[in-house]
């Protein structure tokens, strides 16, 4: 196994996690600390400047309140003397203006002579003169030339009654010293952070080593175990989670050692059992090549062990359609294999199981073959029989439901219709009972034990029309019925119930396979002393090579489509038996995409015979 480098190890990841957590804490604390410190320093500076300005304003207020004209030179002299005596290094600019906004005194000696007497237009000074009682808190601005932050403000010089502004003081204070202090503190904080990260990294290396050292020992032990050596143990240094993992790892070593011995014994037992089984057994290696096969298996597949040794199990059992890769064999569990030939029907059930080696790795497959031909045949016939019964009973049940619904909707009140509907319902109930008996009769007819026919003379055209009427009651609005029935009296000697069953089966199939908007055509005409009946649909049709097979018992052209539409493949088989019992014939013609027509014939009663009767 490739050695893990330091940059891919858990040790580095733990160190990085420690440092990132510390950095996160420092950043949160630092951001909060610097923000609060800056706010506090600015508040202190502002309070200091405002206190100084208030003291100066009080002195200026006394000078302004002396009884003299604002143009008196002594006022300017007194104010200028107060400003010169004012010593505040943080205040860069200081102006005193009278009530008209003219400069009386200025702190800067270079600008004093040129500015004194000029009128100043400044929003803060104007606000202080016009609204002496308003809030004139100072604001911070940035010097356009030096880039330093300045505290700019103006305060009113009020009269004795504090209702009139005698003048105003305008000031600008340099805050660079505040931010220099803040920068110094930030540098100290950054130095401390670097020192803390360095110490944390060293401690992280030590802590990570205590975690990764036992893990490395377990990794080495796992490599030794992979060679089959279970004699060594991992040294446990404590009772923490890592220590508990080491104890569990040692327990795993003991259990694997025991499991290896047990698996080897089971493998030998399995080999003995396979040699004496009565079912067919085929053993393969991990690649699916045959390594063992007993005599029953040779008999079932028709090949000797020498012929199949080394060949793929998938090819021998012809599983290419069901299994693509050998690794998929275990996932399917069991499968039915059809090895039938033209003269012999053979179905095998193959059960697959995985053989594991001492390391619990897949070492091959065991396939058990059982002959389930008869079992599958019986099960298929049972399923087809149940499905067929449901198919045959559906039509009379639908008819009964239609009449009962009509009665429920109010037809029972009609004295003429209600008895007729009840009579039809009774007749359909009786016919359902007879249908069940007919299924049993079909089996007898196939064995030629009993024909079970109760024939009577019937004028077929009215009889056929009555059956069509019954289907039209439940006809889909998108399907049309077209009748092409002979105008003659066509008498036949038939069992009405049996022929009704034939027509029900054929018409039901035509309805099921008719597309939306299709037409079902009913014909009944005399042909060569026989009555020929045909029922045509415009459905999907079927291939020509399958038309003759649709009358075989349980045969379905398209199993998926027939299952979806409810077909069972038994209805036409019953129809064939009934028609042949009446000495007639039944066949079909079909063309894919154009529909199917089912024909059957019945012997007509001759004219002479009818006259005699």
XYZ file of C-alpha atoms in Angstrom:
613
model
C 0.000 0.000 0.000
C 1.327 3.465 -0.890
C 2.640 5.516 2.022
C 0.565 8.579 2.875
C 2.532 11.827 2.509
C 2.508 14.518 5.172
C 0.437 16.839 2.970
C -2.248 14.130 2.613
C -2.182 12.944 6.212
C -4.714 13.464 8.989
C -1.979 15.185 11.013
C -1.806 18.135 8.612
C -5.593 18.317 8.464
C -5.835 18.524 12.260
C -3.189 21.271 12.391
C -4.966 23.241 9.685
C -8.280 22.869 11.548
C -6.720 24.165 14.786
C -5.199 27.169 13.005
C -8.391 27.966 11.129
C -10.448 27.833 14.322
C -7.958 30.126 16.068
C -7.947 32.526 13.111
C -11.714 32.597 13.140
C -11.766 33.436 16.844
C -9.094 36.110 16.462
C -10.895 37.674 13.525
C -14.203 37.824 15.388
C -12.643 39.210 18.559
C -10.387 41.588 16.628
C -13.201 42.987 14.492
C -15.387 43.586 17.537
C -12.490 45.008 19.571
C -11.237 47.395 16.869
C -14.766 48.600 16.105
C -15.510 49.344 19.754
C -12.061 50.886 20.331
C -12.419 53.204 17.345
C -15.846 54.244 18.525
C -14.568 54.903 22.055
C -11.524 56.905 20.907
C -13.670 59.052 18.631
C -16.186 59.662 21.424
C -13.411 60.641 23.828
C -11.819 62.976 21.281
C -15.165 64.550 20.430
C -16.031 65.025 24.096
C -12.641 66.639 24.759
C -12.950 69.058 21.830
C -16.568 69.941 22.673
C -15.618 70.573 26.303
C -12.837 72.914 25.253
C -15.119 74.753 22.829
C -17.807 75.126 25.511
C -15.243 76.724 27.844
C -14.155 79.117 25.093
C -17.779 79.905 24.214
C -18.551 80.813 27.807
C -15.637 83.311 27.876
C -16.692 84.768 24.526
C -20.288 85.080 25.779
C -19.117 87.408 28.583
C -17.247 89.612 26.096
C -20.237 89.822 23.745
C -22.619 90.745 26.578
C -20.729 93.953 27.519
C -22.628 97.055 26.457
C -20.840 98.099 23.315
C -21.402 98.093 19.636
C -20.392 95.069 17.620
C -18.217 97.391 15.534
C -16.383 98.567 18.626
C -12.658 97.719 18.162
C -12.454 96.676 21.775
C -14.777 93.676 21.092
C -12.515 92.365 18.346
C -9.506 92.967 20.535
C -11.007 91.099 23.515
C -12.132 88.181 21.319
C -8.754 87.972 19.574
C -6.977 87.960 22.929
C -9.190 85.079 24.118
C -8.403 83.076 20.983
C -4.666 83.732 21.286
C -4.756 82.580 24.887
C -6.620 79.433 23.725
C -4.039 76.614 23.364
C -5.371 73.380 21.901
C -3.009 71.490 19.575
C -5.750 69.256 18.097
C -7.817 72.221 16.812
C -6.430 73.317 13.463
C -8.881 76.067 12.635
C -10.899 78.357 14.930
C -13.116 81.270 13.837
C -15.345 83.620 15.801
C -18.090 85.439 13.874
C -20.620 88.032 14.938
C -24.382 87.796 14.479
C -24.023 88.936 10.862
C -21.619 86.134 10.013
C -18.529 88.385 9.794
C -15.228 87.121 11.154
C -14.211 88.882 14.370
C -11.156 86.785 15.198
C -9.192 83.836 13.780
C -6.674 81.499 15.366
C -4.319 81.345 12.361
C -2.029 84.380 12.479
C -1.197 84.173 8.753
C -4.841 84.449 7.715
C -5.977 86.722 10.529
C -5.406 90.102 8.840
C -6.900 89.037 5.518
C -9.978 87.249 6.907
C -11.069 89.474 9.808
C -14.127 91.438 8.763
C -15.112 89.116 5.935
C -18.476 87.435 5.890
C -18.361 83.653 6.077
C -20.860 81.496 4.234
C -20.922 78.116 5.941
C -24.019 75.974 6.558
C -22.996 75.055 10.071
C -22.250 78.682 11.033
C -25.525 79.835 9.467
C -27.411 77.133 11.396
C -25.708 78.142 14.664
C -26.693 81.816 14.166
C -30.256 81.264 12.973
C -31.178 78.274 15.117
C -29.192 78.657 18.310
C -31.239 76.043 20.157
C -30.866 73.361 17.482
C -28.543 70.389 17.717
C -25.183 71.359 16.149
C -23.221 68.201 16.817
C -19.841 68.082 15.039
C -19.333 65.818 12.023
C -16.343 63.991 10.584
C -14.870 65.005 7.233
C -11.741 64.171 5.296
C -9.207 66.837 4.376
C -8.930 66.958 0.575
C -5.235 67.918 0.671
C -3.765 65.816 3.489
C -6.343 63.073 3.623
C -6.585 63.410 7.427
C -9.921 63.015 9.183
C -11.287 66.272 10.679
C -13.939 66.962 13.283
C -15.904 70.008 12.070
C -18.472 71.863 14.111
C -19.976 75.219 15.053
C -21.583 76.434 18.298
C -23.686 79.508 19.104
C -22.657 82.357 21.442
C -25.970 83.033 23.174
C -27.307 86.078 24.925
C -28.073 86.089 28.640
C -31.634 84.878 28.050
C -30.313 82.215 25.605
C -32.866 83.236 22.982
C -30.577 85.167 20.632
C -27.278 84.237 19.024
C -24.709 87.025 19.538
C -22.177 85.171 17.417
C -20.772 81.729 16.678
C -17.566 79.743 16.999
C -16.487 77.545 14.076
C -13.774 74.920 14.615
C -11.932 72.073 12.854
C -10.034 69.491 14.909
C -7.433 67.063 13.490
C -8.218 63.411 14.414
C -5.034 61.883 12.957
C -3.656 61.253 16.428
C -6.703 59.122 17.253
C -6.184 56.889 14.212
C -2.445 56.682 14.869
C -3.254 55.292 18.293
C -5.724 52.884 16.728
C -3.123 51.696 14.182
C -0.590 51.127 16.955
C -3.085 48.993 18.872
C -3.901 47.014 15.697
C -0.211 46.292 15.149
C 0.091 45.018 18.689
C -2.996 42.859 18.205
C -1.653 41.427 14.894
C 1.676 40.584 16.522
C -0.128 38.752 19.291
C -2.219 36.869 16.743
C 0.867 35.680 14.841
C 2.448 34.552 18.102
C -0.750 32.693 19.099
C -0.959 30.955 15.700
C 2.659 29.847 15.943
C 2.142 28.365 19.392
C -1.097 26.732 18.259
C 0.639 25.133 15.268
C 3.311 23.640 17.536
C 0.686 22.348 19.955
C -1.386 21.061 17.015
C 1.575 18.984 15.806
C 1.895 17.378 19.224
C -1.855 16.746 19.580
C -2.181 15.403 16.020
C 0.723 13.030 16.640
C -1.056 11.486 19.619
C -4.024 10.747 17.335
C -2.280 9.674 14.140
C 0.387 7.471 15.726
C -2.119 4.771 16.852
C -3.883 5.032 13.486
C -0.593 4.442 11.662
C 0.028 1.398 13.848
C -3.422 0.026 12.948
C -2.728 0.641 9.284
C 0.501 -1.366 9.487
C -1.333 -4.142 11.316
C -4.034 -4.193 8.597
C -1.322 -4.655 5.965
C 0.076 -7.586 7.921
C -3.420 -9.119 8.264
C -3.935 -8.869 4.503
C -1.098 -11.396 4.088
C -2.931 -13.895 6.319
C -0.901 -13.271 9.475
C -3.243 -12.737 12.444
C -0.638 -13.244 15.194
C 0.266 -9.592 15.829
C -1.693 -7.119 17.948
C -1.964 -3.316 18.101
C -0.499 -1.690 21.223
C -3.178 0.201 23.208
C -1.889 3.369 24.976
C -5.055 4.609 26.677
C -8.748 4.150 27.270
C -10.007 7.031 25.123
C -11.721 6.671 21.736
C -8.419 5.835 20.013
C -7.650 3.249 22.689
C -11.115 1.729 22.304
C -10.559 1.569 18.541
C -7.289 -0.298 19.146
C -9.062 -2.801 21.427
C -11.801 -3.300 18.813
C -9.139 -3.776 16.127
C -7.448 -6.511 18.171
C -10.829 -8.203 18.714
C -11.414 -8.045 14.963
C -8.066 -9.765 14.396
C -9.069 -12.651 16.668
C -12.471 -13.004 15.003
C -10.958 -12.972 11.516
C -8.530 -15.691 12.540
C -11.395 -17.838 13.829
C -13.508 -17.044 10.760
C -10.714 -18.133 8.462
C -10.502 -21.527 10.117
C -14.298 -21.909 10.108
C -14.595 -20.944 6.440
C -11.987 -23.468 5.440
C -13.844 -26.211 7.269
C -17.156 -25.189 5.688
C -15.584 -25.195 2.268
C -14.463 -28.806 2.684
C -17.927 -29.783 3.922
C -19.548 -28.030 0.960
C -17.313 -29.894 -1.450
C -18.430 -33.202 0.050
C -22.117 -32.237 -0.129
C -21.875 -31.185 -3.777
C -20.391 -34.512 -4.715
C -23.396 -36.425 -3.333
C -26.373 -34.249 -4.300
C -29.125 -35.697 -6.466
C -29.844 -32.354 -8.192
C -27.573 -31.048 -10.878
C -24.653 -29.035 -9.483
C -22.183 -26.884 -11.404
C -19.285 -25.095 -9.688
C -17.296 -22.240 -11.279
C -14.331 -20.079 -10.423
C -14.571 -16.329 -9.855
C -14.513 -15.705 -13.616
C -17.480 -18.020 -14.250
C -15.483 -20.891 -15.823
C -16.796 -24.367 -14.962
C -14.562 -26.284 -12.518
C -16.948 -28.991 -11.241
C -20.118 -30.698 -12.436
C -21.910 -33.778 -11.103
C -23.678 -36.499 -13.086
C -27.279 -35.159 -12.793
C -26.128 -31.824 -14.185
C -24.479 -33.567 -17.133
C -27.722 -35.389 -17.847
C -29.871 -32.255 -17.663
C -27.731 -30.115 -19.986
C -26.802 -33.043 -22.241
C -23.034 -32.511 -22.016
C -20.277 -34.238 -20.066
C -17.938 -32.503 -17.647
C -15.011 -32.975 -20.014
C -16.909 -31.091 -22.732
C -17.780 -28.055 -20.609
C -14.745 -27.803 -18.322
C -13.237 -24.318 -18.493
C -16.152 -22.888 -20.482
C -18.258 -19.967 -19.241
C -21.346 -20.851 -17.219
C -23.269 -18.130 -19.081
C -22.563 -19.815 -22.436
C -23.320 -23.347 -21.228
C -26.726 -22.405 -19.783
C -27.427 -19.885 -22.582
C -27.910 -16.955 -20.177
C -26.576 -14.241 -22.484
C -30.021 -12.607 -22.791
C -30.460 -12.432 -19.021
C -26.914 -11.894 -17.730
C -24.323 -9.650 -19.310
C -21.436 -10.079 -16.867
C -20.390 -12.880 -14.503
C -20.672 -10.470 -11.569
C -24.430 -10.195 -12.214
C -25.067 -13.881 -11.487
C -25.303 -13.370 -7.729
C -27.837 -10.539 -8.090
C -30.469 -12.594 -9.976
C -30.615 -15.409 -7.382
C -32.504 -17.890 -9.571
C -33.707 -18.106 -13.146
C -35.784 -20.415 -15.341
C -33.824 -21.767 -18.308
C -35.650 -23.054 -21.390
C -33.671 -25.866 -23.028
C -36.627 -27.156 -25.029
C -36.181 -28.690 -28.444
C -38.698 -29.440 -31.167
C -39.446 -32.906 -29.864
C -38.850 -32.330 -26.149
C -39.974 -29.647 -23.710
C -37.448 -28.976 -20.928
C -37.424 -26.212 -18.313
C -34.668 -25.979 -15.700
C -34.590 -23.827 -12.607
C -31.083 -22.608 -11.812
C -30.340 -21.350 -8.277
C -27.111 -19.413 -7.922
C -25.027 -18.938 -4.777
C -21.637 -17.365 -4.168
C -18.631 -19.299 -2.839
C -16.330 -17.209 -0.611
C -12.720 -17.855 0.326
C -11.100 -17.487 3.729
C -10.948 -13.713 3.281
C -14.678 -13.597 2.590
C -14.075 -12.657 -1.012
C -16.043 -14.107 -3.916
C -14.209 -17.177 -5.174
C -16.817 -18.593 -7.547
C -20.422 -19.692 -7.936
C -22.465 -22.801 -7.200
C -25.381 -23.456 -9.552
C -28.052 -25.993 -8.591
C -30.187 -27.232 -11.512
C -33.684 -28.686 -11.035
C -36.096 -29.986 -13.679
C -39.279 -27.914 -13.269
C -40.886 -28.676 -16.640
C -44.038 -30.258 -15.243
C -44.262 -27.822 -12.369
C -44.087 -24.789 -14.670
C -46.596 -26.335 -17.047
C -49.123 -26.913 -14.275
C -48.565 -23.429 -12.856
C -48.947 -21.801 -16.273
C -52.168 -23.664 -16.957
C -53.501 -22.643 -13.563
C -52.751 -18.971 -14.201
C -54.218 -19.110 -17.690
C -57.342 -20.851 -16.380
C -58.001 -18.184 -13.718
C -57.434 -15.421 -16.250
C -59.729 -17.114 -18.763
C -62.570 -17.450 -16.260
C -62.391 -13.717 -15.557
C -62.406 -13.001 -19.283
C -65.418 -15.142 -20.000
C -67.509 -13.809 -17.120
C -66.841 -10.157 -17.816
C -69.306 -9.737 -20.722
C -72.439 -11.084 -18.958
C -71.513 -9.190 -15.832
C -71.241 -5.971 -17.842
C -74.637 -6.596 -19.416
C -76.198 -7.268 -16.032
C -74.667 -4.122 -14.618
C -76.087 -2.037 -17.466
C -79.617 -3.369 -16.902
C -79.346 -3.043 -13.111
C -78.054 0.528 -13.437
C -81.011 1.305 -15.706
C -83.361 -0.174 -13.108
C -81.634 1.799 -10.332
C -81.981 5.008 -12.320
C -85.759 4.591 -12.375
C -86.585 1.969 -14.974
C -87.985 -0.302 -12.231
C -91.020 1.996 -12.107
C -91.880 1.203 -15.742
C -94.140 -1.848 -15.671
C -93.242 -2.785 -19.236
C -89.436 -2.278 -19.153
C -88.680 -3.496 -15.616
C -89.829 -7.119 -16.089
C -87.930 -7.331 -19.353
C -84.751 -5.964 -17.754
C -85.115 -8.356 -14.831
C -85.650 -11.199 -17.253
C -82.449 -10.292 -19.108
C -80.566 -10.078 -15.812
C -81.876 -13.494 -14.828
C -80.892 -14.936 -18.176
C -77.380 -13.493 -17.928
C -77.004 -14.915 -14.413
C -77.986 -18.325 -15.667
C -75.612 -17.974 -18.584
C -72.704 -17.156 -16.265
C -73.369 -20.382 -14.450
C -73.445 -22.200 -17.765
C -70.175 -20.484 -18.793
C -68.422 -21.956 -15.791
C -69.786 -25.352 -16.713
C -68.674 -24.812 -20.295
C -65.074 -24.417 -19.193
C -65.287 -27.849 -17.646
C -67.093 -29.072 -20.721
C -64.243 -27.821 -22.917
C -61.887 -30.170 -21.186
C -64.308 -33.045 -21.731
C -64.775 -32.074 -25.364
C -61.033 -32.132 -25.925
C -60.944 -35.648 -24.444
C -64.033 -36.559 -26.530
C -65.881 -37.599 -23.385
C -69.018 -35.495 -23.798
C -70.308 -33.044 -26.386
C -72.867 -31.435 -24.028
C -74.882 -29.767 -26.820
C -78.637 -29.002 -26.638
C -79.551 -28.109 -30.190
C -82.681 -26.482 -31.481
C -83.791 -24.929 -34.758
C -82.966 -21.222 -34.815
C -83.495 -18.458 -37.365
C -79.925 -17.181 -37.136
C -80.304 -13.562 -38.416
C -82.716 -12.390 -35.643
C -80.674 -14.387 -33.137
C -77.458 -12.697 -34.319
C -79.133 -9.273 -34.283
C -80.217 -9.742 -30.666
C -76.618 -10.439 -29.627
C -75.364 -7.377 -31.520
C -78.052 -5.267 -29.798
C -76.775 -6.392 -26.434
C -73.248 -5.264 -27.270
C -74.473 -1.956 -28.650
C -75.900 -1.076 -25.231
C -72.312 -0.823 -23.953
C -70.792 0.406 -27.198
C -68.143 3.121 -27.056
C -69.355 6.273 -28.800
C -66.155 6.328 -30.874
C -66.752 2.844 -32.299
C -69.300 2.207 -35.109
C -71.212 -1.014 -35.794
C -72.121 -1.955 -39.352
C -74.565 -4.814 -40.085
C -74.559 -6.662 -43.398
C -77.047 -9.413 -42.599
C -79.015 -11.487 -45.073
C -82.680 -10.701 -45.547
C -83.453 -14.433 -45.875
C -84.522 -16.786 -43.132
C -81.387 -18.804 -42.386
C -82.324 -21.704 -40.128
C -79.603 -23.630 -38.358
C -79.614 -26.467 -35.850
C -77.547 -25.099 -32.927
C -77.110 -24.895 -29.182
C -78.021 -21.232 -28.627
C -75.960 -20.869 -25.471
C -72.854 -22.335 -27.105
C -73.124 -20.199 -30.220
C -73.809 -17.150 -28.018
C -70.571 -17.947 -26.245
C -68.745 -18.114 -29.600
C -70.181 -14.783 -30.741
C -69.452 -13.158 -27.376
C -65.816 -14.202 -27.590
C -65.325 -13.054 -31.179
C -67.231 -9.748 -30.806
C -65.465 -8.959 -27.521
C -62.089 -9.421 -29.208
C -63.152 -7.200 -32.120
C -64.220 -4.454 -29.697
C -61.020 -4.700 -27.670
C -58.735 -4.447 -30.694
C -60.710 -1.774 -32.569
C -59.047 1.645 -32.633
C -60.854 4.829 -31.695
C -63.164 5.754 -34.551
C -63.024 2.236 -36.010
C -65.901 0.240 -37.446
C -66.902 -3.336 -36.586
C -68.676 -5.096 -39.441
C -71.091 -8.012 -38.868
C -71.997 -10.283 -41.796
C -74.214 -13.356 -42.113
C -74.773 -14.861 -45.591
C -75.566 -18.312 -47.051
C -72.618 -19.927 -48.855
C -72.829 -23.431 -50.406
C -75.472 -24.861 -48.075
C -73.719 -23.333 -45.080
C -74.264 -20.214 -43.106
C -71.104 -18.088 -43.135
C -70.729 -15.541 -40.357
C -67.906 -12.980 -40.212
C -66.956 -10.294 -37.710
C -64.381 -7.724 -38.858
C -62.503 -5.022 -37.000
C -60.059 -2.327 -38.106
C -57.488 -2.986 -35.403
C -53.775 -3.671 -35.448
C -54.050 -7.017 -37.175
C -51.428 -9.742 -36.876
C -48.666 -11.381 -38.928
C -49.898 -13.939 -41.463
C -47.825 -16.760 -39.925
C -49.683 -16.444 -36.603
C -53.273 -16.309 -37.837
C -53.818 -20.078 -37.751
C -52.437 -20.307 -34.208
C -54.892 -17.935 -32.548
C -57.385 -20.798 -32.087
C -54.878 -22.823 -30.077
C -55.546 -23.012 -26.396
C -53.897 -20.151 -24.481
C -52.129 -18.837 -27.591
C -51.629 -15.063 -27.754
C -49.990 -13.235 -30.652
C -48.612 -10.384 -28.536
C -48.489 -11.352 -24.881
C -47.839 -7.837 -23.618
C -50.645 -6.316 -25.679
C -53.082 -9.132 -24.895
C -52.384 -8.845 -21.187
C -52.920 -5.087 -21.327
C -56.279 -5.524 -23.080
C -57.387 -8.410 -20.900
C -57.013 -11.278 -23.406
C -56.249 -14.830 -22.257
C -55.956 -16.822 -25.469
C -58.681 -19.310 -24.418
C -61.809 -17.711 -25.878
C -61.105 -18.665 -29.490
C -60.046 -22.146 -28.448
C -63.475 -22.609 -26.853
C -65.099 -21.183 -29.968
C -63.264 -23.659 -32.190
C -64.362 -26.627 -30.077
C -67.979 -25.444 -30.136
C -68.060 -24.746 -33.885
C -66.441 -28.090 -34.689
C -68.989 -29.789 -32.410
C -71.661 -28.151 -34.634
C -69.914 -29.628 -37.717
C -68.751 -26.211 -38.830
C -65.416 -24.530 -39.409
C -63.809 -21.426 -37.936
C -60.846 -19.474 -39.292
C -59.452 -15.940 -39.494
C -57.867 -13.569 -41.976
C -55.707 -10.676 -40.919
C -53.352 -8.053 -42.269
C -51.087 -5.996 -40.090
C -52.354 -2.459 -39.703
C -55.681 -3.172 -41.416
C -57.558 -5.363 -38.970
C -58.742 -8.933 -38.504
C -61.802 -10.871 -39.690
C -62.993 -14.050 -37.965
C -65.185 -16.430 -40.038
C -67.156 -19.466 -39.030
C -69.701 -21.631 -40.820
C -72.685 -23.650 -39.669
C -74.704 -26.179 -41.703
C -78.015 -24.763 -42.919
C -81.190 -26.779 -42.480
C -82.205 -27.841 -45.980
C -85.449 -26.572 -47.564
C -86.825 -30.096 -47.837
C -86.197 -30.812 -44.196
C -87.873 -27.569 -43.129
C -90.942 -28.410 -45.235
C -91.191 -31.837 -43.664
C -91.095 -30.329 -40.238
